[in-house]
Amino acid sequence: MQICVLQATYPDGHILREHDEYADPGRYVKQHTFHHRFIDKSNYRQQVDAAVAEKFDFYINFMWGQPEDEVAGVEATEYFESLNVPFIGLQSRILRKSKTDLYDAARKKGSPPVPSADPHVFPVIVKAARSCASQFLSDKSICFTAEERDAAIANIDRQLQPGRLRALGYPPTDKSKPPTPPLEMKPATVYDLPDDIIVQEFIPGVDYSVVVIEFGKTPIALNPTIYNYPSTEDANNKYRFLTFDIKFHPELSESLVNRDDDPQLFDMLQKLAVEAFQVNDMAGGSWGNVDIRIKPDGKPIVIEVNPMPAVFLPPDFGYEETVIWNSLPGEHRAVLNIMMASYMMRSETYDNVRQDLIGKVYNRVAPQYDAQYSPQSTAEEVLGRLLSKFKFDGSLLDIACGTGLFGRLVRARQQALSDASSPARQKSRYVGLDISSEMARLAKESGYDHVFIGPVQEVLPTINESFDHIMCYQAIHFVSTFEVSLVLSRCFQLGRKSVTIGVDEIPEAYNEAIKKLPPPNNVMTSINHVQEVRDFGVPRGWKLALEEQVFGWKSPNTNVEVNTTLFHFERI
């Protein structure tokens, strides 16, 4: 696809110009061609119109400025949204949010935990309600006395004044001269704080960050990271925090939290990040990252939800790139495809009717499936050979489980191999997922413990349980190209030992014949995703143990023969 990336142009002298790089998916993703269009805050309408007039296939919005900022952002995004072109990235309603919105929503709900708003319980921190990259934060932002607090309020009040005037539409002023505030702007005090200043409890502790990516409508937390402060910062100073200077210090880095070291901490960070993402109403925003501090007593406090993780930056920048490389199966290519798939799944043009009809087709054939349709397929033979080569002991998630064939084969083989004199083997947990409620019923009758019902791309992200083995045989052809990354990435996230994907190599003759069938069978068109699975790659920590092409099945409706390529991955 030809994809346009909308970037906010930094004006001369901007505080971030020397510190920040433009996010460029083209650094990592070769699947698409990316075209960057730089947008000025003062001329955004003309420049956005020009970008839209080029009629790119898709757009990514990285214009991040809030009303007070000197760079294009919320106003340009609102205008861009009004043009109704497909895009992912920053949304205007999210850009208009402040940190106060998160805190208010969390306090109203009762969770996640956020800092106290009492300005009289010291130490407190004084910060801007709307800012990025720790702007306006310095060592003097943390206050231990009322005098220090009041001085910090007066200082940030002056610093925020130019941005307030920009937000009100005042023309730019000479930067060498302080702007003259309108008469109605009174100096801020702790008893009369404007909504762009926050005075709150300072949280001592350790800094963590968690990237959250939407898989369809479901936010998924990736591997948490811990901030590694520069060596110049005293590790024993419990009052240290990420000031502007520290955030852009060359020694600042993030490293992955190892779940094996502290599973409770790891899981708590992920859970809190998803909850904060939801409480802050980030739905449809594609992604975000959540900053959390763990106090010395072990209690977590959510500090902030950032709408745009530091991703697609140069490799030596680190930050959230570390998370994508090491935590998201499929890496940067998958990030982009998942975001695009999620956009399409949320759009009004998404074909939910087709999903329902596919389920109804399988509902109709389910009672006769094993007797009439299975003889047209080599599934039992192919899966039997797979079982002879690899072990499938343990729990199973069987995607597109049908009547439960694979589970029955696994249990039959285990029973055949077991020694009659050995202790009884504990029954492993088998869970299915199928688009057909009738297929699900038959799978449960065959011994599955539970079967989720619905399209795989919608249901799979909602499953939080991990499994020893994940099987998805002869079903991925029903999802879109972008949804393949979503499905595969989630499979590798949930799989502990193995992931097996059977991909039908659907020929065009099959689709042409399907389109000529009467409804609802004419919706069963499919896509050959063999190359897409190969391009997804082998995730870190896994190996491709088997890739094998076999004869898959002969369509009873079209008489077209279909080959299947079997991919079996095992965790290293």
Short mmCIF file of C-alpha atoms in Angstrom, two decimals, residues 90-512:
data_model
loop_
_atom_site.label_atom_id
_atom_site.label_comp_id
_atom_site.label_asym_id
_atom_site.label_seq_id
_atom_site.Cartn_x
_atom_site.Cartn_y
_atom_site.Cartn_z
CA LEU A 90 -3.52 10.06 17.02
CA GLN A 91 -7.14 11.17 17.35
CA SER A 92 -8.20 14.71 18.20
CA ARG A 93 -10.42 13.72 21.13
CA ILE A 94 -7.45 11.93 22.72
CA LEU A 95 -5.10 14.83 22.03
CA ARG A 96 -7.50 17.12 23.89
CA LYS A 97 -7.22 15.02 27.03
CA SER A 98 -5.17 16.19 29.97
CA LYS A 99 -3.61 14.25 32.81
CA THR A 100 -6.43 15.58 34.97
CA ASP A 101 -8.95 13.69 32.85
CA LEU A 102 -7.21 10.42 33.71
CA TYR A 103 -6.99 11.23 37.41
CA ASP A 104 -10.63 12.32 37.63
CA ALA A 105 -11.88 9.23 35.78
CA ALA A 106 -9.75 6.90 37.92
CA ARG A 107 -10.92 8.48 41.17
CA LYS A 108 -14.54 8.29 40.04
CA LYS A 109 -14.19 4.60 39.21
CA GLY A 110 -12.07 3.85 42.24
CA SER A 111 -9.20 2.43 40.18
CA PRO A 112 -6.52 2.33 38.95
CA PRO A 113 -4.70 4.05 41.82
CA VAL A 114 -3.48 7.57 40.97
CA PRO A 115 -1.70 10.26 43.03
CA SER A 116 -3.62 12.16 45.68
CA ALA A 117 -4.75 15.65 44.68
CA ASP A 118 -4.15 17.13 48.15
CA PRO A 119 -1.68 20.02 47.65
CA HIS A 120 -0.95 20.30 51.37
CA VAL A 121 0.51 16.83 52.01
CA PHE A 122 4.21 17.06 51.22
CA PRO A 123 6.16 16.32 49.19
CA VAL A 124 4.09 17.42 46.21
CA ILE A 125 4.96 17.78 42.56
CA VAL A 126 3.91 20.72 40.40
CA LYS A 127 3.49 19.94 36.71
CA ALA A 128 1.62 20.85 33.56
CA ALA A 129 -1.69 19.09 32.94
CA ARG A 130 -1.02 19.03 29.20
CA SER A 131 2.54 18.47 28.02
CA CYS A 132 4.78 15.78 26.62
CA ALA A 133 8.35 14.60 27.11
CA SER A 134 8.48 15.91 30.71
CA GLN A 135 8.44 19.52 29.56
CA PHE A 136 8.39 22.02 32.45
CA LEU A 137 9.65 19.37 34.88
CA SER A 138 12.87 20.05 36.77
CA ASP A 139 14.39 19.35 40.16
CA LYS A 140 12.42 22.30 41.51
CA SER A 141 9.11 20.70 40.52
CA ILE A 142 9.17 18.55 43.64
CA CYS A 143 8.32 20.60 46.73
CA PHE A 144 8.74 19.84 50.42
CA THR A 145 7.30 23.05 51.84
CA ALA A 146 4.47 25.44 51.08
CA GLU A 147 6.99 28.09 50.07
CA GLU A 148 8.64 25.77 47.52
CA ARG A 149 5.23 24.73 46.21
CA ASP A 150 4.05 28.31 45.74
CA ALA A 151 7.29 29.25 44.00
CA ALA A 152 6.96 26.25 41.67
CA ILE A 153 3.37 27.23 40.86
CA ALA A 154 4.43 30.78 40.03
CA ASN A 155 7.29 29.50 37.88
CA ILE A 156 5.24 27.05 35.80
CA ASP A 157 2.46 29.64 35.54
CA ARG A 158 4.91 31.93 33.73
CA GLN A 159 6.23 29.10 31.56
CA LEU A 160 2.75 28.08 30.44
CA GLN A 161 1.68 31.60 29.51
CA PRO A 162 2.82 31.51 25.85
CA GLY A 163 1.00 28.24 25.30
CA ARG A 164 -2.19 29.59 26.83
CA LEU A 165 -2.12 32.51 24.43
CA ARG A 166 -1.58 30.13 21.51
CA ALA A 167 -4.55 28.04 22.65
CA LEU A 168 -6.67 31.20 22.77
CA GLY A 169 -5.66 32.12 19.24
CA TYR A 170 -3.37 35.06 20.03
CA PRO A 171 -0.75 35.74 17.35
CA PRO A 172 2.84 34.61 18.02
CA THR A 173 4.98 37.05 19.96
CA ASP A 174 8.67 37.84 19.95
CA LYS A 175 10.26 35.02 21.96
CA SER A 176 12.78 37.44 23.42
CA LYS A 177 9.96 39.30 25.17
CA PRO A 178 7.59 37.76 27.69
CA PRO A 179 3.99 37.82 26.48
CA THR A 180 1.59 40.20 28.12
CA PRO A 181 -1.30 38.24 29.62
CA PRO A 182 -4.87 39.40 29.05
CA LEU A 183 -6.37 41.21 32.01
CA GLU A 184 -8.59 38.24 32.91
CA MET A 185 -5.56 35.97 33.46
CA LYS A 186 -4.74 36.13 37.15
CA PRO A 187 -1.54 34.73 38.65
CA ALA A 188 -2.03 31.12 39.67
CA THR A 189 -2.07 30.19 43.34
CA VAL A 190 -2.63 26.91 45.14
CA TYR A 191 -6.14 28.13 46.00
CA ASP A 192 -6.91 29.27 42.46
CA LEU A 193 -5.19 26.86 40.08
CA PRO A 194 -5.90 27.06 36.34
CA ASP A 195 -6.84 23.74 34.74
CA ASP A 196 -3.44 23.43 33.05
CA ILE A 197 -1.49 23.15 36.33
CA ILE A 198 -1.50 20.10 38.59
CA VAL A 199 -0.34 20.02 42.20
CA GLN A 200 -0.45 16.50 43.55
CA GLU A 201 1.19 13.96 45.80
CA PHE A 202 4.73 13.11 44.74
CA ILE A 203 5.13 9.35 44.38
CA PRO A 204 8.59 8.06 45.33
CA GLY A 205 9.56 4.76 43.81
CA VAL A 206 10.62 2.90 40.68
CA ASP A 207 9.50 3.93 37.19
CA TYR A 208 7.89 1.41 34.85
CA SER A 209 6.26 1.76 31.45
CA VAL A 210 3.85 -0.54 29.61
CA VAL A 211 2.97 -0.31 25.92
CA VAL A 212 -0.66 -1.13 25.13
CA ILE A 213 -1.79 -2.01 21.59
CA GLU A 214 -5.38 -2.51 20.49
CA PHE A 215 -6.00 -5.91 18.92
CA GLY A 216 -9.36 -5.14 17.33
CA LYS A 217 -11.39 -3.73 20.21
CA THR A 218 -9.26 -5.36 22.89
CA PRO A 219 -6.29 -3.53 24.47
CA ILE A 220 -3.33 -5.86 24.98
CA ALA A 221 -0.44 -4.97 27.29
CA LEU A 222 3.04 -5.87 26.10
CA ASN A 223 6.07 -6.69 28.24
CA PRO A 224 6.57 -3.99 30.92
CA THR A 225 9.86 -2.11 31.01
CA ILE A 226 11.79 -0.49 33.84
CA TYR A 227 13.57 2.83 33.42
CA ASN A 228 17.33 2.76 33.94
CA TYR A 229 18.46 6.17 35.19
CA PRO A 230 21.77 7.74 34.13
CA SER A 231 24.77 6.88 36.28
CA THR A 232 24.94 10.51 37.39
CA GLU A 233 21.68 10.06 39.31
CA ASP A 234 21.89 8.75 42.87
CA ALA A 235 20.24 5.32 42.89
CA ASN A 236 19.44 5.75 46.59
CA ASN A 237 17.58 9.01 46.03
CA LYS A 238 13.95 8.04 46.45
CA TYR A 239 12.87 11.47 45.23
CA ARG A 240 14.37 11.22 41.77
CA PHE A 241 12.00 11.29 38.81
CA LEU A 242 12.01 11.78 35.05
CA THR A 243 12.71 15.46 34.55
CA PHE A 244 13.13 16.86 31.05
CA ASP A 245 16.93 16.69 31.33
CA ILE A 246 16.90 13.10 32.56
CA LYS A 247 14.41 11.95 29.93
CA PHE A 248 16.74 13.10 27.17
CA HIS A 249 19.98 12.08 28.87
CA PRO A 250 21.95 9.74 26.57
CA GLU A 251 22.31 7.18 29.37
CA LEU A 252 18.58 6.87 30.09
CA SER A 253 17.26 3.54 28.86
CA GLU A 254 14.49 1.00 29.31
CA SER A 255 14.93 -2.72 29.85
CA LEU A 256 12.38 -5.50 29.80
CA VAL A 257 10.96 -6.79 33.06
CA ASN A 258 11.53 -10.54 33.31
CA ARG A 259 8.30 -12.21 34.38
CA ASP A 260 10.18 -15.13 35.92
CA ASP A 261 11.81 -12.74 38.39
CA ASP A 262 8.50 -11.48 39.79
CA PRO A 263 5.34 -12.84 38.13
CA GLN A 264 3.07 -10.90 40.48
CA LEU A 265 4.71 -7.56 39.61
CA PHE A 266 4.72 -8.35 35.88
CA ASP A 267 1.04 -9.30 35.78
CA MET A 268 0.04 -6.36 37.98
CA LEU A 269 1.78 -3.87 35.68
CA GLN A 270 0.05 -5.31 32.62
CA LYS A 271 -3.35 -5.33 34.31
CA LEU A 272 -3.00 -1.75 35.55
CA ALA A 273 -1.86 -0.55 32.12
CA VAL A 274 -4.92 -2.00 30.39
CA GLU A 275 -7.20 -0.60 33.07
CA ALA A 276 -5.65 2.87 32.79
CA PHE A 277 -5.95 2.71 28.99
CA GLN A 278 -9.65 1.90 29.30
CA VAL A 279 -10.40 4.37 32.10
CA ASN A 280 -8.77 7.13 30.05
CA ASP A 281 -11.13 6.22 27.17
CA MET A 282 -8.38 5.47 24.66
CA ALA A 283 -10.58 3.14 22.59
CA GLY A 284 -9.90 3.56 18.89
CA GLY A 285 -6.60 5.31 19.51
CA SER A 286 -4.60 2.30 18.27
CA TRP A 287 -2.02 2.29 21.06
CA GLY A 288 -0.50 4.08 24.03
CA ASN A 289 1.95 3.58 26.84
CA VAL A 290 1.22 3.83 30.53
CA ASP A 291 3.70 5.15 33.11
CA ILE A 292 3.47 3.49 36.53
CA ARG A 293 5.51 4.00 39.70
CA ILE A 294 5.91 1.30 42.31
CA LYS A 295 6.26 2.80 45.78
CA PRO A 296 8.78 1.44 48.30
CA ASP A 297 5.94 -0.45 50.00
CA GLY A 298 5.13 -2.20 46.71
CA LYS A 299 1.94 -0.27 45.94
CA PRO A 300 1.54 0.81 42.29
CA ILE A 301 0.43 4.27 41.19
CA VAL A 302 -0.52 5.15 37.60
CA ILE A 303 1.16 8.41 36.62
CA GLU A 304 0.18 8.98 33.01
CA VAL A 305 -1.25 7.53 29.80
CA ASN A 306 0.69 8.66 26.72
CA PRO A 307 -1.20 8.46 23.41
CA MET A 308 1.87 7.77 21.25
CA PRO A 309 4.65 5.36 22.26
CA ALA A 310 8.18 6.11 21.10
CA VAL A 311 8.05 3.58 18.25
CA PHE A 312 9.41 3.65 14.67
CA LEU A 313 12.37 5.77 15.82
CA PRO A 314 16.00 5.01 14.88
CA PRO A 315 17.22 1.69 16.36
CA ASP A 316 19.75 3.35 18.66
CA PHE A 317 17.02 5.38 20.37
CA GLY A 318 15.86 2.44 22.46
CA TYR A 319 12.76 3.41 24.44
CA GLU A 320 9.70 1.41 23.33
CA GLU A 321 11.55 -0.06 20.34
CA THR A 322 12.98 -2.57 22.82
CA VAL A 323 9.47 -3.71 23.67
CA ILE A 324 8.43 -4.16 20.05
CA TRP A 325 11.56 -6.11 19.13
CA ASN A 326 11.48 -8.43 22.09
CA SER A 327 7.87 -8.57 23.20
CA LEU A 328 5.53 -8.35 20.21
CA PRO A 329 5.61 -11.37 17.88
CA GLY A 330 5.96 -10.03 14.35
CA GLU A 331 7.66 -6.86 15.62
CA HIS A 332 7.19 -3.53 13.80
CA ARG A 333 5.52 -5.05 10.76
CA ALA A 334 2.95 -6.63 13.04
CA VAL A 335 2.41 -3.37 14.96
CA LEU A 336 1.38 -1.59 11.78
CA ASN A 337 -0.75 -4.44 10.45
CA ILE A 338 -2.51 -4.91 13.80
CA MET A 339 -3.30 -1.20 14.00
CA MET A 340 -4.66 -1.21 10.46
CA ALA A 341 -6.66 -4.38 11.07
CA SER A 342 -8.10 -2.87 14.25
CA TYR A 343 -9.12 0.28 12.39
CA MET A 344 -10.91 -1.76 9.74
CA MET A 345 -12.61 -3.97 12.33
CA ARG A 346 -13.98 -0.84 14.02
CA SER A 347 -15.08 0.88 10.82
CA GLU A 348 -18.69 1.07 9.67
CA THR A 349 -17.76 -0.69 6.44
CA TYR A 350 -16.49 -3.82 8.22
CA ASP A 351 -18.40 -6.81 6.87
CA ASN A 352 -19.99 -8.24 10.01
CA VAL A 353 -22.76 -9.71 7.88
CA ARG A 354 -20.24 -11.94 6.11
CA GLN A 355 -18.91 -13.20 9.44
CA ASP A 356 -22.44 -14.09 10.54
CA LEU A 357 -23.19 -15.86 7.27
CA ILE A 358 -20.00 -17.93 7.45
CA GLY A 359 -21.09 -19.06 10.90
CA LYS A 360 -24.53 -19.98 9.59
CA VAL A 361 -23.05 -22.01 6.72
CA TYR A 362 -21.06 -24.09 9.19
CA ASN A 363 -24.06 -24.36 11.53
CA ARG A 364 -26.02 -25.95 8.71
CA VAL A 365 -23.37 -28.52 7.80
CA ALA A 366 -22.16 -29.26 11.35
CA PRO A 367 -24.37 -32.34 12.02
CA GLN A 368 -23.13 -34.07 8.85
CA TYR A 369 -19.62 -32.59 8.79
CA ASP A 370 -17.62 -35.57 10.02
CA ALA A 371 -19.54 -38.06 7.88
CA GLN A 372 -19.95 -36.11 4.64
CA TYR A 373 -17.25 -33.43 4.53
CA SER A 374 -14.29 -34.93 6.38
CA PRO A 375 -13.81 -37.66 3.73
CA GLN A 376 -13.06 -34.84 1.26
CA SER A 377 -10.19 -33.67 3.51
CA THR A 378 -6.81 -35.06 4.51
CA ALA A 379 -6.96 -33.30 7.90
CA GLU A 380 -7.06 -36.49 9.96
CA GLU A 381 -4.13 -38.00 8.06
CA VAL A 382 -2.03 -34.80 8.13
CA LEU A 383 -2.66 -34.10 11.80
CA GLY A 384 -1.96 -37.73 12.63
CA ARG A 385 1.48 -37.43 11.03
CA LEU A 386 2.06 -34.22 12.96
CA LEU A 387 1.26 -36.03 16.20
CA SER A 388 3.78 -38.74 15.33
CA LYS A 389 6.55 -36.13 14.96
CA PHE A 390 5.86 -33.73 17.84
CA LYS A 391 4.53 -33.92 21.39
CA PHE A 392 1.25 -32.25 22.26
CA ASP A 393 1.05 -33.05 25.96
CA GLY A 394 -0.62 -30.35 28.03
CA SER A 395 -3.32 -27.78 27.43
CA LEU A 396 -4.63 -26.92 23.97
CA LEU A 397 -6.32 -23.97 22.30
CA ASP A 398 -7.85 -25.26 19.07
CA ILE A 399 -8.78 -22.35 16.78
CA ALA A 400 -11.48 -23.22 14.23
CA CYS A 401 -11.89 -26.42 16.19
CA GLY A 402 -14.88 -27.65 14.19
CA THR A 403 -16.28 -30.78 15.79
CA GLY A 404 -13.12 -31.26 17.88
CA LEU A 405 -11.13 -33.52 15.53
CA PHE A 406 -7.67 -32.49 16.70
CA GLY A 407 -8.50 -32.87 20.37
CA ARG A 408 -9.88 -36.34 19.75
CA LEU A 409 -6.75 -37.32 17.82
CA VAL A 410 -4.44 -36.06 20.57
CA ARG A 411 -6.29 -37.92 23.31
CA ALA A 412 -6.53 -41.11 21.26
CA ARG A 413 -2.78 -41.08 20.65
CA GLN A 414 -2.02 -40.37 24.30
CA GLN A 415 -4.23 -43.25 25.34
CA ALA A 416 -2.58 -45.58 22.84
CA LEU A 417 0.90 -44.68 24.07
CA SER A 418 0.11 -44.82 27.76
CA ASP A 419 1.12 -47.85 29.79
CA ALA A 420 -1.89 -49.58 31.25
CA SER A 421 0.05 -50.11 34.48
CA SER A 422 1.06 -46.46 34.82
CA PRO A 423 -0.91 -44.05 37.01
CA ALA A 424 -3.92 -42.46 35.35
CA ARG A 425 -2.92 -39.41 33.31
CA GLN A 426 -4.55 -36.19 34.40
CA LYS A 427 -6.87 -34.90 31.70
CA SER A 428 -5.43 -31.83 29.99
CA ARG A 429 -7.53 -28.73 29.42
CA TYR A 430 -8.78 -28.38 25.84
CA VAL A 431 -10.39 -25.14 24.72
CA GLY A 432 -11.84 -24.48 21.29
CA LEU A 433 -12.75 -21.41 19.27
CA ASP A 434 -15.12 -21.57 16.32
CA ILE A 435 -17.30 -19.21 14.32
CA SER A 436 -20.13 -21.77 14.37
CA SER A 437 -22.22 -22.33 17.49
CA GLU A 438 -23.19 -25.81 16.24
CA MET A 439 -19.58 -26.80 15.68
CA ALA A 440 -18.83 -25.52 19.18
CA ARG A 441 -21.60 -27.68 20.63
CA LEU A 442 -20.22 -30.79 18.94
CA ALA A 443 -16.68 -30.01 20.10
CA LYS A 444 -17.88 -29.73 23.69
CA GLU A 445 -19.73 -33.01 23.34
CA SER A 446 -16.48 -34.58 22.13
CA GLY A 447 -14.70 -33.56 25.33
CA TYR A 448 -13.58 -29.94 24.99
CA ASP A 449 -13.77 -28.06 28.28
CA HIS A 450 -14.96 -24.83 26.72
CA VAL A 451 -15.47 -23.39 23.25
CA PHE A 452 -15.47 -19.68 22.43
CA ILE A 453 -17.84 -18.70 19.64
CA GLY A 454 -17.17 -15.98 17.07
CA PRO A 455 -14.69 -14.83 14.41
CA VAL A 456 -11.12 -15.67 15.39
CA GLN A 457 -9.84 -12.13 14.80
CA GLU A 458 -12.41 -10.75 17.25
CA VAL A 459 -12.46 -13.46 19.91
CA LEU A 460 -8.79 -14.48 20.13
CA PRO A 461 -7.60 -11.12 21.58
CA THR A 462 -10.12 -11.45 24.42
CA ILE A 463 -8.61 -14.75 25.60
CA ASN A 464 -6.14 -14.17 28.43
CA GLU A 465 -5.37 -17.78 29.33
CA SER A 466 -2.11 -19.22 28.04
CA PHE A 467 -1.89 -22.72 26.55
CA ASP A 468 0.86 -25.26 25.97
CA HIS A 469 -0.20 -25.69 22.34
CA ILE A 470 -2.18 -23.60 19.89
CA MET A 471 -3.61 -25.11 16.72
CA CYS A 472 -5.20 -23.17 13.86
CA TYR A 473 -5.74 -25.55 10.97
CA GLN A 474 -7.42 -24.62 7.67
CA ALA A 475 -9.19 -21.47 8.85
CA ILE A 476 -6.91 -18.45 8.56
CA HIS A 477 -7.96 -18.02 4.91
CA PHE A 478 -11.15 -16.30 6.12
CA VAL A 479 -9.34 -13.31 7.69
CA SER A 480 -7.88 -10.30 5.89
CA THR A 481 -4.18 -9.82 5.17
CA PHE A 482 -3.79 -7.37 8.06
CA GLU A 483 -5.74 -9.62 10.42
CA VAL A 484 -3.22 -12.41 9.82
CA SER A 485 -0.67 -10.44 11.87
CA LEU A 486 -3.22 -9.89 14.62
CA VAL A 487 -4.07 -13.60 14.81
CA LEU A 488 -0.49 -14.85 14.59
CA SER A 489 0.86 -12.34 17.09
CA ARG A 490 -1.80 -13.26 19.63
CA CYS A 491 -1.19 -16.98 19.07
CA PHE A 492 2.49 -16.59 19.89
CA GLN A 493 1.65 -14.45 22.92
CA LEU A 494 -0.63 -17.15 24.34
CA GLY A 495 1.35 -20.23 23.28
CA ARG A 496 3.81 -21.72 25.77
CA LYS A 497 5.28 -24.61 23.77
CA SER A 498 4.01 -24.75 20.19
CA VAL A 499 1.93 -22.92 17.58
CA THR A 500 0.68 -24.74 14.49
CA ILE A 501 -0.88 -22.94 11.53
CA GLY A 502 -2.38 -24.79 8.57
CA VAL A 503 -2.79 -22.38 5.65
CA ASP A 504 -5.01 -23.28 2.72
CA GLU A 505 -3.55 -22.23 -0.62
CA ILE A 506 -6.83 -21.01 -2.06
CA PRO A 507 -6.66 -20.84 -5.89
CA GLU A 508 -8.51 -18.11 -7.75
CA ALA A 509 -10.61 -20.75 -9.48
CA TYR A 510 -12.09 -21.63 -6.11
CA ASN A 511 -13.15 -18.05 -5.37
CA GLU A 512 -14.62 -17.59 -8.82
#
